[in-house]
Tab-separated table of C-alpha atoms and ligand atoms in Angstrom:
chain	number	residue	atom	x	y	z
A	788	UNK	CA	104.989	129.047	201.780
A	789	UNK	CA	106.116	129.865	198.086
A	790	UNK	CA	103.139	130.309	196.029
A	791	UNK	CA	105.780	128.972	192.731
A	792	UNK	CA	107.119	126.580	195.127
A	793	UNK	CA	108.158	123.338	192.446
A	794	UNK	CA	106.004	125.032	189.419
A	795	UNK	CA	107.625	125.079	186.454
A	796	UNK	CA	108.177	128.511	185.191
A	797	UNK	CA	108.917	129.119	181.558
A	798	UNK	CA	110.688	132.647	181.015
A	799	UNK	CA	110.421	134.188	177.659
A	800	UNK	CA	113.265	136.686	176.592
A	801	UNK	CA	112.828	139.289	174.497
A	802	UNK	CA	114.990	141.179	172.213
A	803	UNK	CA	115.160	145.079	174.746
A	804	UNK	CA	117.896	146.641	176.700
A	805	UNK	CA	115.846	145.194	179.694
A	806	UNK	CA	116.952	141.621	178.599
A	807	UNK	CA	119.961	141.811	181.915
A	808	UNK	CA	117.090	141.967	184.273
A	809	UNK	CA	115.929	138.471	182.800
A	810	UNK	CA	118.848	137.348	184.585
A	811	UNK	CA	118.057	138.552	188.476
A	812	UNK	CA	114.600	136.887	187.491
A	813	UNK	CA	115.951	133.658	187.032
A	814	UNK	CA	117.512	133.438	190.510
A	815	UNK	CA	114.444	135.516	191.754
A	816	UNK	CA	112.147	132.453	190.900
A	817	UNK	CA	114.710	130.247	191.896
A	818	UNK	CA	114.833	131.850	195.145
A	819	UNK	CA	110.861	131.127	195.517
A	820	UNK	CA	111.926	127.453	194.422
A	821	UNK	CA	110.348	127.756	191.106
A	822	UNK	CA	111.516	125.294	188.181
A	823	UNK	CA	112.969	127.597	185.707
A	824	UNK	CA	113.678	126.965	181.998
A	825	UNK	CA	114.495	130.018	179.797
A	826	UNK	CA	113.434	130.541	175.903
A	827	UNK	CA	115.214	133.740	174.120
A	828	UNK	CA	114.784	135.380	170.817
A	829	UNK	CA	117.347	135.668	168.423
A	830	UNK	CA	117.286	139.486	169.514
A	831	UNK	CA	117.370	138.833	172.794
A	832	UNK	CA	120.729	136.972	172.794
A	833	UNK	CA	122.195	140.247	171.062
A	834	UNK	CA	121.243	141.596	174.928
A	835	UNK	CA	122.228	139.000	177.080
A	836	UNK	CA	124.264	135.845	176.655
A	837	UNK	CA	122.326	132.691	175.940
A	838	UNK	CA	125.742	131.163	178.480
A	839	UNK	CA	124.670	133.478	181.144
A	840	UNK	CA	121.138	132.654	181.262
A	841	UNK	CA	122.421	129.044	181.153
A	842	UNK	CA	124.926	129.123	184.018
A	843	UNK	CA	121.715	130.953	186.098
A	844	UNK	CA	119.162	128.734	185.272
A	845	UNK	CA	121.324	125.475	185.294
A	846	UNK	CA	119.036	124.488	182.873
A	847	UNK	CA	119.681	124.599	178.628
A	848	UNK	CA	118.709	127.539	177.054
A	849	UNK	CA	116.307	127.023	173.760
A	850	UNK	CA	117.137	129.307	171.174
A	851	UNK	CA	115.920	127.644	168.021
A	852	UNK	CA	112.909	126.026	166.576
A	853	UNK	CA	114.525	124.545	163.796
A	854	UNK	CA	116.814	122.492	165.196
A	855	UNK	CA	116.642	118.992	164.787
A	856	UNK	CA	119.380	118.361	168.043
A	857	UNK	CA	117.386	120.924	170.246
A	858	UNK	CA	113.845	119.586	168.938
A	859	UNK	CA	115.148	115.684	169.959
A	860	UNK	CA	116.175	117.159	173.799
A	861	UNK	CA	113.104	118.872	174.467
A	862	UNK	CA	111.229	120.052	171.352
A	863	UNK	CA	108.743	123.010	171.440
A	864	UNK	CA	105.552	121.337	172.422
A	865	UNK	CA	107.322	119.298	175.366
A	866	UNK	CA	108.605	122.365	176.638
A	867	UNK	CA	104.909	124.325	176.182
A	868	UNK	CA	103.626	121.374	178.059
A	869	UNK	CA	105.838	121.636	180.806
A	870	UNK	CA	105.104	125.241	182.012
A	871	UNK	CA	102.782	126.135	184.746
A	872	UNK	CA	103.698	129.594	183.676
A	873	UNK	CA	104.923	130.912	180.891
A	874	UNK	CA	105.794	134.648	181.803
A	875	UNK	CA	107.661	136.711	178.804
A	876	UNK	CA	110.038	139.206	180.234
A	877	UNK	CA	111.085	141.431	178.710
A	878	UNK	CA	108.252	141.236	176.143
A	879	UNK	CA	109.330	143.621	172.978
A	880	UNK	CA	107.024	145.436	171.246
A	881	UNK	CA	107.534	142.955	168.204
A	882	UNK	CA	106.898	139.700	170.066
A	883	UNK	CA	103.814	141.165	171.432
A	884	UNK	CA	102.726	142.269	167.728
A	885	UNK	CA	103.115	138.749	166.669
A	886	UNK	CA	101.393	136.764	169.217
A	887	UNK	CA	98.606	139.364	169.358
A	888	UNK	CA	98.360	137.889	165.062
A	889	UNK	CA	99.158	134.848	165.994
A	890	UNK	CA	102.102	134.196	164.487
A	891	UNK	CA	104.525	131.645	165.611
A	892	UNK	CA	107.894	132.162	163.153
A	893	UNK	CA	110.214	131.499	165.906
A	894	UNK	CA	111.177	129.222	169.004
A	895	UNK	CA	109.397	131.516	171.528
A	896	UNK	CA	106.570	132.679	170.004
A	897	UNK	CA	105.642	128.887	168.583
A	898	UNK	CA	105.764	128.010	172.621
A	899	UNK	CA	103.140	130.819	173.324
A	900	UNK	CA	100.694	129.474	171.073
A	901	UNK	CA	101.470	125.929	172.037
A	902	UNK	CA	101.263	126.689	175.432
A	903	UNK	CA	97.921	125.946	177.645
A	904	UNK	CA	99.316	127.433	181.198
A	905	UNK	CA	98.543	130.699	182.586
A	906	UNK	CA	100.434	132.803	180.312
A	907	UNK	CA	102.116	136.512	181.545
A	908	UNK	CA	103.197	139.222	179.543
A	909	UNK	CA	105.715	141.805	181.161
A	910	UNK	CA	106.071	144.802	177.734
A	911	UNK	CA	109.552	146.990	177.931
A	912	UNK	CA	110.523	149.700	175.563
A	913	UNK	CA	110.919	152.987	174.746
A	914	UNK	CA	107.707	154.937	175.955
A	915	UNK	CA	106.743	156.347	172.389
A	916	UNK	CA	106.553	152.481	171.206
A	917	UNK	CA	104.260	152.080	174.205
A	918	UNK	CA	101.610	154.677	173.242
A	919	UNK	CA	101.490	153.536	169.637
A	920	UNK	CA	98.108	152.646	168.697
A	921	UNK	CA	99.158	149.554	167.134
A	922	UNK	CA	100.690	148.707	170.463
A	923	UNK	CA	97.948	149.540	172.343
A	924	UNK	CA	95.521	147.618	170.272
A	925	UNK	CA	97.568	144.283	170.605
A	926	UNK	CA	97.955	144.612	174.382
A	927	UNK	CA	94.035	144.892	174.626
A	928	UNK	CA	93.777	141.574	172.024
A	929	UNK	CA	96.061	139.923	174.538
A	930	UNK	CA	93.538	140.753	177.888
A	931	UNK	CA	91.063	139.708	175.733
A	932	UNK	CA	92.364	136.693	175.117
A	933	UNK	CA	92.799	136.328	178.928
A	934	UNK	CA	96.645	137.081	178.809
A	935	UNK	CA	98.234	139.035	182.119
A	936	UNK	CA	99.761	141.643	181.266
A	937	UNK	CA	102.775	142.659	183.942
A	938	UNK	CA	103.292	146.726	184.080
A	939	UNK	CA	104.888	148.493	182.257
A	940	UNK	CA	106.404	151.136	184.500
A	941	UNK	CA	106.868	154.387	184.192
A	942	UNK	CA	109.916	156.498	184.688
A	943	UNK	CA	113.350	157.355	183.139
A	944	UNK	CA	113.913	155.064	180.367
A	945	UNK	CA	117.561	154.058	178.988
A	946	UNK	CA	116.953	155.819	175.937
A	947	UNK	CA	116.598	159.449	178.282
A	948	UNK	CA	112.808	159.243	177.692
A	949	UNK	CA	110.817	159.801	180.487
A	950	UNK	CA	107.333	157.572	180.601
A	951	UNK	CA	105.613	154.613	180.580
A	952	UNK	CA	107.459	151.396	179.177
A	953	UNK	CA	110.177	150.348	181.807
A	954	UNK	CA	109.783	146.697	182.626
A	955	UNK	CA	107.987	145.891	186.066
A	956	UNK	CA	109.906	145.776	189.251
A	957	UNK	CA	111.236	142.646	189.195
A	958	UNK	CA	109.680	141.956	193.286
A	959	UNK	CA	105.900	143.215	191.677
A	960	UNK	CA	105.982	140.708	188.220
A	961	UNK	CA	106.656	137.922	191.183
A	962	UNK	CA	104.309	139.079	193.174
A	963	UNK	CA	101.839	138.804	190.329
A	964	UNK	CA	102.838	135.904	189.389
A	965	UNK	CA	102.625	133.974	192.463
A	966	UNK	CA	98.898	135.466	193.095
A	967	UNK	CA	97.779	133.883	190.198
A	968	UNK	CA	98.462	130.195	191.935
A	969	UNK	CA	97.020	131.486	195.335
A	970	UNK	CA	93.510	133.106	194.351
A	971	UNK	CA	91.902	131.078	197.256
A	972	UNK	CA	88.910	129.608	195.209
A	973	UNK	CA	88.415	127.309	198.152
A	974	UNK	CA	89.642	128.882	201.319
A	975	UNK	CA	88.031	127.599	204.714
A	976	UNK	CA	86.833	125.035	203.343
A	977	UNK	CA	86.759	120.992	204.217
A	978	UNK	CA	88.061	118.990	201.324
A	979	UNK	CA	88.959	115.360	201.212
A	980	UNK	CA	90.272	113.481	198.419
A	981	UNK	CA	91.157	110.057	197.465
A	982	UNK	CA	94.042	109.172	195.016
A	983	UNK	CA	96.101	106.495	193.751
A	984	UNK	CA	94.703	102.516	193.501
A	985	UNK	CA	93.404	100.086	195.977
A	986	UNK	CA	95.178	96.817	196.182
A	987	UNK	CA	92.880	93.692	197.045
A	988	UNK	CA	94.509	90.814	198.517
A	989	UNK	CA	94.636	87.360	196.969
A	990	UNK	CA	96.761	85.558	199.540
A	991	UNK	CA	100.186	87.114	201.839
A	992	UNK	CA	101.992	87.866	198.401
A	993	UNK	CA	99.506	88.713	195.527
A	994	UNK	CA	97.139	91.279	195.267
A	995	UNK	CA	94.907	92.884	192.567
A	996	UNK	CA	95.260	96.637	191.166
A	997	UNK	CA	95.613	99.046	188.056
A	998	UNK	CA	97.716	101.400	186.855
A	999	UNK	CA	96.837	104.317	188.844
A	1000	UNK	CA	99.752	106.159	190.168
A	1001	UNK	CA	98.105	109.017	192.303
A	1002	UNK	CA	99.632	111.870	190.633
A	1003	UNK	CA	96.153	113.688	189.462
A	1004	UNK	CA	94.924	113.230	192.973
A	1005	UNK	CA	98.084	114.592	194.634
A	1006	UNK	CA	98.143	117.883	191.902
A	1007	UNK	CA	94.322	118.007	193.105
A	1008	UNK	CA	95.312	118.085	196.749
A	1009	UNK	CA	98.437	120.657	196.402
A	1010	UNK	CA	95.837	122.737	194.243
A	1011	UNK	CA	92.922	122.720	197.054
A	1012	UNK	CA	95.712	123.192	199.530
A	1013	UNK	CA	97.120	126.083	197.862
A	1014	UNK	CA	93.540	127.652	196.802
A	1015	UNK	CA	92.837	127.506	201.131
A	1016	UNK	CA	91.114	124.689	201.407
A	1017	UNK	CA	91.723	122.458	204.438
A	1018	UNK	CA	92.623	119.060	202.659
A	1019	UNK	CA	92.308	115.449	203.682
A	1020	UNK	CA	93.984	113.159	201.350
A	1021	UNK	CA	93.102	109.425	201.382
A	1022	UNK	CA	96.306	107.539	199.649
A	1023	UNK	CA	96.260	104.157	198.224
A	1024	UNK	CA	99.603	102.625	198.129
A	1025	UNK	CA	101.591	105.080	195.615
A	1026	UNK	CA	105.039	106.504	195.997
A	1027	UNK	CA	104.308	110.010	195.747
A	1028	UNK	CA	105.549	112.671	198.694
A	1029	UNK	CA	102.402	114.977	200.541
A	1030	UNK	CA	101.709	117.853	199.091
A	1031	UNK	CA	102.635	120.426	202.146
A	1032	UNK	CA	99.603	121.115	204.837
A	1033	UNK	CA	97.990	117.861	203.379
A	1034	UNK	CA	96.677	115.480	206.217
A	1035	UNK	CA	97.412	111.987	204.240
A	1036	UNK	CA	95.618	108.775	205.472
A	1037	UNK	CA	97.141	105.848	203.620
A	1038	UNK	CA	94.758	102.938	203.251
A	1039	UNK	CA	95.782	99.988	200.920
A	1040	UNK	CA	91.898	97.836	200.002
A	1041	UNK	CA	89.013	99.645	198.606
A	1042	UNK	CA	87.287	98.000	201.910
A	1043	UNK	CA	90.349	100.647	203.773
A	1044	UNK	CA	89.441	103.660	201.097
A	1045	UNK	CA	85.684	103.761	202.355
A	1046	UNK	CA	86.367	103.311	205.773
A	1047	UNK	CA	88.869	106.197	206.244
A	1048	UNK	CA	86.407	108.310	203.762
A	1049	UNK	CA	83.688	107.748	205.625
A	1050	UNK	CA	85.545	108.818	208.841
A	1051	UNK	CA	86.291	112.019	206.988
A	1052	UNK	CA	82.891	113.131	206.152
A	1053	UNK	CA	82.000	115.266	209.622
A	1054	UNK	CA	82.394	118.902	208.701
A	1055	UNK	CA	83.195	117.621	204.916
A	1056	UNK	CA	82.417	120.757	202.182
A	1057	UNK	CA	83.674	118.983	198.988
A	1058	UNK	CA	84.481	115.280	198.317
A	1059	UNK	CA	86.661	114.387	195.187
A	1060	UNK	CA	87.208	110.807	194.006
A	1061	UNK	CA	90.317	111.042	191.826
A	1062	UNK	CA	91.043	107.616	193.273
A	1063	UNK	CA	90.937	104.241	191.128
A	1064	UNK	CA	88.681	101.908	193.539
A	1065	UNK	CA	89.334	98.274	192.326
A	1066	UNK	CA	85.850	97.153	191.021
A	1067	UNK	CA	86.073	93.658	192.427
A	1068	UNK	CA	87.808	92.449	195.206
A	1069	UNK	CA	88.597	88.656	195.919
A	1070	UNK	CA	85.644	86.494	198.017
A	1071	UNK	CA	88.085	84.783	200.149
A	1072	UNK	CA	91.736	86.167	201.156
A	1073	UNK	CA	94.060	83.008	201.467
A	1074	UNK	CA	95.830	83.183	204.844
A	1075	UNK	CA	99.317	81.514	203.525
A	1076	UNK	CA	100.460	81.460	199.589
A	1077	UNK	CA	98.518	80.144	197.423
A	1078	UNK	CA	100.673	77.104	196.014
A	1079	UNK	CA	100.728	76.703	191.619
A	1080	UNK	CA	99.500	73.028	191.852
A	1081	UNK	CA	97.500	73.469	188.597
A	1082	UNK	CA	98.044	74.892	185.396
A	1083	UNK	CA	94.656	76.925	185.973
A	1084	UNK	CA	93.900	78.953	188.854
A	1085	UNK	CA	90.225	80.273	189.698
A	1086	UNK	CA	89.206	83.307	191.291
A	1087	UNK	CA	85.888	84.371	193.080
A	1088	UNK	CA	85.499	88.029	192.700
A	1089	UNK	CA	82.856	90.003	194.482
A	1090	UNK	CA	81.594	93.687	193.837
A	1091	UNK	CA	83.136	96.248	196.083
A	1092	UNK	CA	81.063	99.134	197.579
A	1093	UNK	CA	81.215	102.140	195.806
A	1094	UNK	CA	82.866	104.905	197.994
A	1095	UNK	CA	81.565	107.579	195.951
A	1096	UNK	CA	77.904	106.470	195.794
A	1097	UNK	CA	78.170	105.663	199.135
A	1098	UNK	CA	79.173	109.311	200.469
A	1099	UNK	CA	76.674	110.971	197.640
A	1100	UNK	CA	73.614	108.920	199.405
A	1101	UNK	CA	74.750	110.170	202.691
A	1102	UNK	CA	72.095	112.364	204.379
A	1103	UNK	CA	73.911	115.279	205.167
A	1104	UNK	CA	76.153	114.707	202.113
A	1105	UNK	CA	79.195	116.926	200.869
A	1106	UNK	CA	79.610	118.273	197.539
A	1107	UNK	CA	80.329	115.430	195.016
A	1108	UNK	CA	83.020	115.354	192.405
A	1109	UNK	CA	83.919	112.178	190.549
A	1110	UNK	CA	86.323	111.221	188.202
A	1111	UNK	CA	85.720	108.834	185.088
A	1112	UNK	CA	88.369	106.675	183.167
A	1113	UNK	CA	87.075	105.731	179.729
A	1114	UNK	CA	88.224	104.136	177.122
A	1115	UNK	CA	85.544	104.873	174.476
A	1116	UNK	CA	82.634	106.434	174.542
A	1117	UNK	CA	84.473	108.573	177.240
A	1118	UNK	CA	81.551	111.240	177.629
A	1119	UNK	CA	78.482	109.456	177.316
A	1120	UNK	CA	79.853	106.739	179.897
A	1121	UNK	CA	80.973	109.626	182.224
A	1122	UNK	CA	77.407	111.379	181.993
A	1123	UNK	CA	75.877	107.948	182.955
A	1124	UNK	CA	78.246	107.916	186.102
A	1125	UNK	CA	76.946	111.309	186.614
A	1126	UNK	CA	73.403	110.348	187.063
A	1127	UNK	CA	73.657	107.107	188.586
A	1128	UNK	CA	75.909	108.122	191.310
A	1129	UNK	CA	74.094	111.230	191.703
A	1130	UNK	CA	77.317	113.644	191.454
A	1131	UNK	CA	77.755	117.263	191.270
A	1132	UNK	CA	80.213	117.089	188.675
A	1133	UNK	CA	82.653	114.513	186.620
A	1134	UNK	CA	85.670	115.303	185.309
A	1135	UNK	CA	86.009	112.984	182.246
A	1136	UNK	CA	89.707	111.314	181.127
A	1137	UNK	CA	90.424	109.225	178.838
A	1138	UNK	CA	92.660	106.529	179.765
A	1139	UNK	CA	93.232	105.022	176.378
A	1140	UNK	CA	95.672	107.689	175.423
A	1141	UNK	CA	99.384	106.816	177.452
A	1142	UNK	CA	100.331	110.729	177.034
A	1143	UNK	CA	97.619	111.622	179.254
A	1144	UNK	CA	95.390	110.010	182.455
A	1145	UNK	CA	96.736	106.307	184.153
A	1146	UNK	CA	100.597	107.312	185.359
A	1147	UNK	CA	101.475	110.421	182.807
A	1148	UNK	CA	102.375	113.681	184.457
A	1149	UNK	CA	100.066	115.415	181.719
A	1150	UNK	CA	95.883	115.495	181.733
A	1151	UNK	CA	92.763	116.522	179.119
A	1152	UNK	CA	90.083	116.154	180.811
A	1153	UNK	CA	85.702	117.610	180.335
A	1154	UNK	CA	84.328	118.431	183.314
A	1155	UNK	CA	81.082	117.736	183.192
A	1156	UNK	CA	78.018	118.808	185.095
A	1157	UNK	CA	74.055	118.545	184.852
A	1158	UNK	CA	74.043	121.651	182.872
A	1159	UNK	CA	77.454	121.551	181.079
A	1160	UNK	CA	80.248	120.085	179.595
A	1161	UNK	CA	84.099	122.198	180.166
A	1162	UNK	CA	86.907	121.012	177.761
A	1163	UNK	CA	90.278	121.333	179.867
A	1164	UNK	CA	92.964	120.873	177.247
A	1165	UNK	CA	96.577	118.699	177.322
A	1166	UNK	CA	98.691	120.429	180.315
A	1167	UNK	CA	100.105	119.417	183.071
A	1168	UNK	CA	98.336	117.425	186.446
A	1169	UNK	CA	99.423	120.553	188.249
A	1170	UNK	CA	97.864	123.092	186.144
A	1171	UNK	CA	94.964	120.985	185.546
A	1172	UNK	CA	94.443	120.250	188.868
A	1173	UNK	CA	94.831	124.553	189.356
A	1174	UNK	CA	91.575	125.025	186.767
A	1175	UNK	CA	89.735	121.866	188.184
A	1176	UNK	CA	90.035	123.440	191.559
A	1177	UNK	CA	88.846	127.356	190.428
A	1178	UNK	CA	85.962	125.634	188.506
A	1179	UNK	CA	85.285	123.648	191.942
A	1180	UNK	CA	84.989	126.339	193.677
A	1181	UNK	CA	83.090	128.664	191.321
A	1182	UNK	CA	80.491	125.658	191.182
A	1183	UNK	CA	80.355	125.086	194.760
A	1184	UNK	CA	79.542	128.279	195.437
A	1185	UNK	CA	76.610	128.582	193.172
A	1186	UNK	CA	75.254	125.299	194.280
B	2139	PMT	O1	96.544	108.327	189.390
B	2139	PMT	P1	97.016	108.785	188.027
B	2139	PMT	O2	98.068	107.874	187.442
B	2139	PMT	O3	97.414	110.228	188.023
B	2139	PMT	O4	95.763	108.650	187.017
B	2139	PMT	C1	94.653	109.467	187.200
B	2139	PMT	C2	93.340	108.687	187.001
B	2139	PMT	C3	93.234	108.217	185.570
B	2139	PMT	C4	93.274	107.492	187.959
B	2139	PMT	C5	92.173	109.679	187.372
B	2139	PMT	O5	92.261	110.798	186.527
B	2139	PMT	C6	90.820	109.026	187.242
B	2139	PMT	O6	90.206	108.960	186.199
B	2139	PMT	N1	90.295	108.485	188.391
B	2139	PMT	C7	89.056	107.686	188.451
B	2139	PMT	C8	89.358	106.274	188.113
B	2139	PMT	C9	88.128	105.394	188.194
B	2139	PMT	O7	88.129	104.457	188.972
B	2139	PMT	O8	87.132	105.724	187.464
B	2139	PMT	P2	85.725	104.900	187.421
B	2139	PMT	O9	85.104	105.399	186.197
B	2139	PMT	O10	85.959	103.433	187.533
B	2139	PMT	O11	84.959	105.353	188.720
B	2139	PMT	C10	84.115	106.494	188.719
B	2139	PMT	C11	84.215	107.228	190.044
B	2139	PMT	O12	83.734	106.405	191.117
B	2139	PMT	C12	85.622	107.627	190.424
B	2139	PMT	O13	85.532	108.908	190.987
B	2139	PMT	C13	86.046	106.597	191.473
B	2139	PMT	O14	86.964	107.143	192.416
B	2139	PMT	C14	84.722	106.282	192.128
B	2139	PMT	N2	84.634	104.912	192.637
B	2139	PMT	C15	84.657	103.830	191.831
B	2139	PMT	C16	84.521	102.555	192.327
B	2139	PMT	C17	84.379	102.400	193.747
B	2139	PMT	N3	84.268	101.180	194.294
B	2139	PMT	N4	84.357	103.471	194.539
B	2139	PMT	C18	84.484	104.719	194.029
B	2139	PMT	O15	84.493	105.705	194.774
């Protein structure tokens, strides 16, 4: 399986001769089924065609961050937001001067600081540019900054140099890429998840449910998946495809959701509730349609078991992540959910804000333990669900 298999990869180009070989990358990571959307300098189109890089990645090609028609389509920040990678290559020495300062005075290098995916930097040019202090000192405020840096290479240059500068093999900056999204933070181990909502039926035709649309629980299964974990995922009724090597069990009541959980737990290492359990369910389910006789209509509800507390009091119990959607008071309420349900961890959203938590494909989440509290900024589900799954691991492993 393709580590960049449906990511979306955001390739930088540079102003270098090596700008051509941006062009066998593009079908490279197309070849590994990767998304691919290209960025390029104003020095870089001197190298390659903007049309070129077009016709490759069937995709636009954003050139400038000043304009208004370009902004409209997909505007810097959307397209920062979209990456799961943003890998520069070829970087120039000048690009990698100005994001090293922080600068952000053009299209590319405004993406790079907007930008909250794994970021890689692949340097090419002349090997004399490479050993420059300056150069040098950039490239080691970029690692600290937790940057990958990609090569360079060293060899015959197409100046006649002979040293270290040439941009990385194009199969080793994949290969680096791709291990990034497979580190195994979770391998051999039991996961099960539930996603989506429950539906709780009020007579043959009606039913009660929220907004949930599974898509953090299915990034969070794809990421366990893809970190080694064997994953269970327990669906309510959402129209989402399984992540590959995903068992799914789709269940539609919350009454469904704790039954299939709790047939899950043997041999269970980590439980995560991503799922949005209805509260309340009605007392009585009407066996045929409930007829509008009245201009009022009343409903018994009755309290639901929580699936989460439930598998947390269990006696040989997994480890237990929850999620909690807030509206206000988003932390405090989580840390109360925390306790109560006697958790190993939260992960805190706020479901007030439409660009992120109930149905968006973006999340901004604090994970949130005993000890701690993570901010996870705006990004994607996917990439989210990629640094939820690291710290899950990391923390799971200390416990
Ligand atoms: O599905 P998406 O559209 O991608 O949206 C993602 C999300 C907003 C649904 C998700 O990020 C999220 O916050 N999920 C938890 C929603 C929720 O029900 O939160 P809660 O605060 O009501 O519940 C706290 C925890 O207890 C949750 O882990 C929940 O799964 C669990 N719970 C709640 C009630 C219940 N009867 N059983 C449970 O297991």
């Amino acid at each position: 399986m393709y580590e960049l298999s449906n990511r979306n990869v955001l390739l930088g180009v540079t102003g270098g001769i090596a700008a051509y070989k941006a062009a066998e990358l593009v079908r490279r990571l197309q070849d590994q089924n990767a998304k691919v959307r290209v960025v390029m300098t104003p020095a870089a189109t001197e190298f390659i065609t903007p049309l070129t890089m077009q016709a490759l990645s069937g995709e636009p090609v954003h050139l400038d961050l000043l304009n208004p028609e370009a902004e409209a389509a997909m505007g810097h920040i959307e397209l920062a937001r979209w990456a799961d990678a943003l890998l520069v290559a070829p970087a120039s020495a000048d690009f990698i001067a100005r994001i090293a300062h922080g600068q952000a005075d053009d299209l590319l290098s405004t993406v790079y600081l907007a930008c909250a995916a794994p970021k890689f930097i692949a340097p090419a040019m002349n090997q004399g540019m490479w050993a420059q202090t300056s150069t040098q000192t950039n490239i080691d405020a970029l690692r600290k900054d937790g940057i990958t840096i990609l090569g360079p290479d060293s060899g015959l240059q197409a100046c006649g140099d002979i040293g270290a500068g040439r941009l990385l093999d194009i199969d080793q900056l994949l290969t680096q890429v791709s291990a990034h999204f497979s580190r195994g933070a979770l391998a051999g181990l039991n996961v099960v998840i539930t996603a989506g909502p429950t539906q709780e039926a009020i007579d043959p035709v009606r039913f009660l449910s929220n907004h949930s649309s599974g898509k953090m629980g299915f990034a969070l299964a794809r990421a366990a998946s893809e970190a080694g974990a064997d994953v269970t995922l327990i669906a309510g009724p959402v129209s989402l495809n399984c992540p590959e090597n995903v068992q799914r069990i789709d269940v539609k009541s919350a009454k469904d959701m704790l039954a299939a959980t709790l047939e899950q737990m043997a041999g269970c290492d980590i439980f995560i509730a991503t799922a949005a359990v209805a509260d309340y369910t009605p007392l009585n389910v009407a066996n045929n349609k409930i007829k509008k006789n009245s201009s009022e209509m009343e409903l018994t509800l009755t309290r639901t078991e929580d699936i989460l507390a439930t598998v947390s009091a269990l006696p040989a119990r997994p480890f237990c992540v929850g999620f909690a959607a807030e509206t206000n008071d988003v932390i405090s309420y989580a840390r109360s959910k925390l306790e109560r349900k006697k958790l190993d961890l939260i992960v805190a959203n706020d479901v007030s804000n439409s660009e992120i938590g109930f149905q968006s494909d973006q999340n901004k989440v604090t994970l949130i333990s005993k000890e701690q509290a993570l901010d996870l900024p705006q990004m994607s589900k996917l990439s989210l669900a990629a640094a939820l799954v690291d710290e899950i691991g990391q923390r799971y492993k200390s416990n």
